[in-house]
C-alpha positions as a printed NumPy array, in Angstrom:
array([[ 86.817,  66.206,   0.996],
       [ 85.561,  64.563,   4.078],
       [ 82.85 ,  67.054,   4.197],
       [ 82.025,  65.931,   0.45 ],
       [ 82.153,  62.186,   1.262],
       [ 80.974,  61.841,   4.84 ],
       [ 81.682,  58.035,   4.889],
       [ 85.359,  58.832,   4.696],
       [ 85.467,  59.865,   8.243],
       [ 84.656,  56.414,   9.506],
       [ 88.188,  55.629,   7.706],
       [ 90.261,  58.908,   8.161],
       [ 90.744,  61.618,  10.309],
       [ 91.9  ,  63.72 ,   7.633],
       [ 93.481,  63.302,   4.35 ],
       [ 96.529,  64.438,   2.809],
       [ 95.799,  66.821,  -0.555],
       [ 98.547,  67.55 ,  -3.203],
       [100.529,  70.18 ,  -1.697],
       [ 98.614,  70.221,   1.53 ],
       [ 98.959,  70.02 ,   5.121],
       [100.099,  66.772,   7.11 ],
       [ 97.17 ,  64.177,   8.212],
       [ 96.592,  61.764,  10.392],
       [ 95.678,  58.104,   9.522],
       [ 92.939,  56.286,  11.477],
       [ 94.057,  52.859,  12.677],
       [ 92.492,  50.415,  10.002],
       [ 93.938,  47.504,  11.586],
       [ 91.697,  47.84 ,  14.783],
       [ 88.882,  48.096,  12.269],
       [ 89.616,  45.238,  10.302],
       [ 90.123,  42.934,  13.478],
       [ 86.823,  44.277,  14.666],
       [ 84.984,  43.294,  11.452],
       [ 86.955,  39.858,  11.761],
       [ 85.699,  39.156,  15.115],
       [ 82.197,  39.816,  14.485],
       [ 81.928,  37.636,  11.624],
       [ 83.396,  34.812,  13.717],
       [ 80.885,  35.661,  16.501],
       [ 77.918,  35.515,  13.871],
       [ 79.426,  32.286,  12.367],
       [ 79.391,  30.708,  15.958],
       [ 75.854,  31.902,  16.376],
       [ 74.861,  30.553,  13.188],
       [ 76.321,  27.146,  14.011],
       [ 74.91 ,  27.286,  17.662],
       [ 71.464,  27.865,  16.337],
       [ 71.747,  24.825,  13.825],
       [ 73.2  ,  22.727,  16.733],
       [ 70.144,  23.683,  19.279],
       [ 67.577,  22.719,  16.023],
       [ 69.322,  19.747,  15.453],
       [ 68.954,  18.868,  19.291],
       [ 65.464,  19.905,  19.108],
       [ 64.574,  17.909,  16.248],
       [ 66.617,  14.86 ,  17.805],
       [ 64.643,  15.199,  21.044],
       [ 61.343,  15.174,  19.018],
       [ 61.963,  12.064,  16.95 ],
       [ 60.004,   8.875,  17.652],
       [ 62.517,   7.383,  19.634],
       [ 61.941,  10.017,  22.249],
       [ 58.274,   9.999,  22.109],
       [ 55.975,   9.197,  25.253],
       [ 55.439,  10.216,  28.66 ],
       [ 58.441,  11.321,  30.659],
       [ 59.843,   9.054,  33.27 ],
       [ 59.182,   9.875,  37.183],
       [ 62.94 ,  10.131,  37.951],
       [ 65.331,  11.59 ,  35.298],
       [ 68.24 ,  10.751,  37.111],
       [ 67.3  ,   6.923,  36.612],
       [ 66.45 ,   7.73 ,  33.084],
       [ 69.829,   8.899,  32.47 ],
       [ 71.533,   6.061,  33.649],
       [ 69.548,   4.039,  31.283],
       [ 70.498,   6.074,  28.372],
       [ 74.123,   5.951,  29.42 ],
       [ 73.93 ,   2.181,  29.239],
       [ 72.007,   2.038,  25.826],
       [ 74.753,   4.774,  24.66 ],
       [ 77.337,   1.884,  25.548],
       [ 75.298,  -0.936,  24.221],
       [ 75.033,   0.882,  20.844],
       [ 78.776,   1.424,  20.526],
       [ 79.586,  -2.221,  21.264],
       [ 76.757,  -3.794,  19.144],
       [ 77.274,  -1.871,  16.137],
       [ 80.239,  -1.076,  13.867],
       [ 80.983,   2.63 ,  13.412],
       [ 79.004,   4.361,  10.672],
       [ 75.75 ,   6.229,   9.772],
       [ 73.322,   3.875,  11.557],
       [ 75.103,   3.654,  14.651],
       [ 75.749,   7.495,  14.653],
       [ 72.132,   8.152,  13.986],
       [ 70.832,   5.811,  16.947],
       [ 73.483,   7.883,  19.337],
       [ 71.864,  10.901,  18.077],
       [ 68.734,   9.797,  19.389],
       [ 70.037,   8.907,  22.872],
       [ 71.918,  12.604,  22.702],
       [ 68.165,  13.736,  22.159],
       [ 66.888,  12.112,  25.008],
       [ 69.828,  13.366,  27.147],
       [ 69.127,  16.808,  26.274],
       [ 65.494,  16.274,  27.684],
       [ 66.232,  14.367,  30.711],
       [ 69.366,  16.279,  31.937],
       [ 67.439,  19.419,  31.594],
       [ 64.963,  18.122,  34.297],
       [ 67.62 ,  17.373,  36.812],
       [ 67.745,  20.615,  39.053],
       [ 71.205,  19.766,  40.285],
       [ 72.754,  17.245,  38.279],
       [ 76.273,  15.158,  39.583],
       [ 78.104,  16.695,  37.046],
       [ 81.19 ,  16.356,  38.348],
       [ 80.929,  12.505,  39.013],
       [ 79.616,  12.347,  35.46 ],
       [ 82.6  ,  14.103,  33.968],
       [ 84.981,  11.846,  36.08 ],
       [ 82.928,   8.578,  35.467],
       [ 84.59 ,   5.465,  33.393],
       [ 81.02 ,   5.623,  31.793],
       [ 81.338,   7.157,  28.379],
       [ 77.429,   7.498,  28.558],
       [ 77.639,   9.495,  31.695],
       [ 80.259,  11.772,  30.334],
       [ 78.046,  12.455,  27.386],
       [ 75.595,  13.54 ,  29.757],
       [ 77.649,  15.954,  31.3  ],
       [ 78.75 ,  17.302,  28.241],
       [ 75.155,  17.579,  27.118],
       [ 74.189,  19.35 ,  30.311],
       [ 77.188,  21.85 ,  30.066],
       [ 76.519,  22.736,  26.487],
       [ 72.589,  23.584,  27.409],
       [ 73.702,  25.227,  30.737],
       [ 77.209,  26.25 ,  30.741],
       [ 78.661,  26.386,  34.312],
       [ 82.074,  28.165,  34.748],
       [ 83.067,  26.188,  37.713],
       [ 83.412,  22.976,  35.785],
       [ 85.883,  24.557,  32.872],
       [ 88.938,  22.778,  34.233],
       [ 87.122,  19.257,  35.067],
       [ 85.183,  19.374,  31.396],
       [ 88.62 ,  20.023,  30.005],
       [ 90.09 ,  17.118,  31.603],
       [ 87.257,  14.917,  30.653],
       [ 87.575,  15.807,  27.071],
       [ 91.546,  15.327,  26.9  ],
       [ 90.792,  12.081,  28.318],
       [ 87.476,  10.701,  26.365],
       [ 88.336,   8.3  ,  23.403],
       [ 84.888,   8.437,  22.036],
       [ 84.983,  10.649,  19.153],
       [ 81.243,  11.418,  19.368],
       [ 81.461,  12.448,  22.926],
       [ 84.633,  14.648,  22.164],
       [ 82.551,  16.606,  19.51 ],
       [ 80.116,  17.455,  22.157],
       [ 82.504,  17.952,  25.106],
       [ 84.318,  20.754,  22.779],
       [ 81.017,  22.44 ,  21.938],
       [ 80.204,  22.536,  25.904],
       [ 83.796,  23.874,  26.272],
       [ 82.993,  26.776,  23.551],
       [ 80.044,  27.468,  25.716],
       [ 81.572,  27.584,  28.997],
       [ 84.212,  29.913,  27.798],
       [ 81.747,  32.325,  26.109],
       [ 80.27 ,  32.383,  29.413],
       [ 83.586,  33.328,  31.331],
       [ 84.878,  35.385,  28.59 ],
       [ 88.048,  34.639,  26.652],
       [ 90.159,  37.219,  28.178],
       [ 89.599,  35.45 ,  31.552],
       [ 90.707,  32.223,  30.818],
       [ 94.13 ,  31.181,  32.152],
       [ 97.086,  30.903,  29.861],
       [ 97.615,  27.465,  31.038],
       [ 94.104,  26.323,  30.203],
       [ 94.65 ,  27.895,  26.488],
       [ 97.937,  25.997,  26.2  ],
       [ 96.512,  22.755,  27.241],
       [ 93.701,  22.998,  24.574],
       [ 96.386,  24.112,  22.119],
       [ 98.4  ,  20.722,  22.743],
       [ 95.168,  18.923,  22.716],
       [ 94.606,  20.487,  19.229],
       [ 98.079,  19.044,  17.78 ],
       [ 96.881,  15.716,  18.699],
       [ 93.632,  15.487,  16.983],
       [ 92.963,  13.881,  13.554],
       [ 91.699,  16.393,  10.753],
       [ 87.903,  16.323,  11.026],
       [ 84.947,  17.841,  12.853],
       [ 86.607,  17.68 ,  16.264],
       [ 89.591,  19.509,  15.158],
       [ 87.385,  22.021,  13.57 ],
       [ 85.396,  22.751,  16.379],
       [ 88.712,  23.237,  18.59 ],
       [ 90.206,  25.597,  15.792],
       [ 87.179,  27.635,  16.169],
       [ 87.401,  27.671,  19.841],
       [ 91.105,  28.707,  19.907],
       [ 90.38 ,  31.561,  17.566],
       [ 88.87 ,  33.092,  20.546],
       [ 92.465,  33.759,  21.777],
       [ 94.265,  35.336,  18.99 ],
       [ 96.537,  37.393,  21.295],
       [ 98.201,  34.028,  22.363],
       [ 98.862,  32.843,  18.682]])
């Protein structure tokens, strides 16, 4: 029968026929899991492409137009101050988020211009704008050495805008390392943090990140 319908060979090693010999059923569970994993990877790639496109669009808006400053590090400090000023001067809402996205777009451009940014000090900073700069850089250029420091910063961060971008940076760093290489203790911390987050985009992103560790569910 397999010879008649060749694609069945992808599912069965053999088939039990009426009154026929015994057969062996190929493990479909593994194939289903592989398909689900492939689908999840595709969804992450699509969303990642959308994020990248949004970043590029944001960075190209009129607010970011003009000649590049001579010292990108100084510009990052200014943008961090601008970010905090927006948070303090405007109520939460669409307009404030739009303006913070513009600052984020500029951070994308300026952090990429710094050959060796002080990511560790940014992550540990009390300045939420500098923490955002660190998340931005690690989202664009994931560096495994900062995984634990990045997780520490995200867990402690009380700015929702920051946390969303910090989780996306965690996704990219963990993908670079490989989920199988992440310590169980780190995954446990992520799961504990997941339980503390309210429903929304932050929890959605973290849930997707935790889906990389089904064997520890």
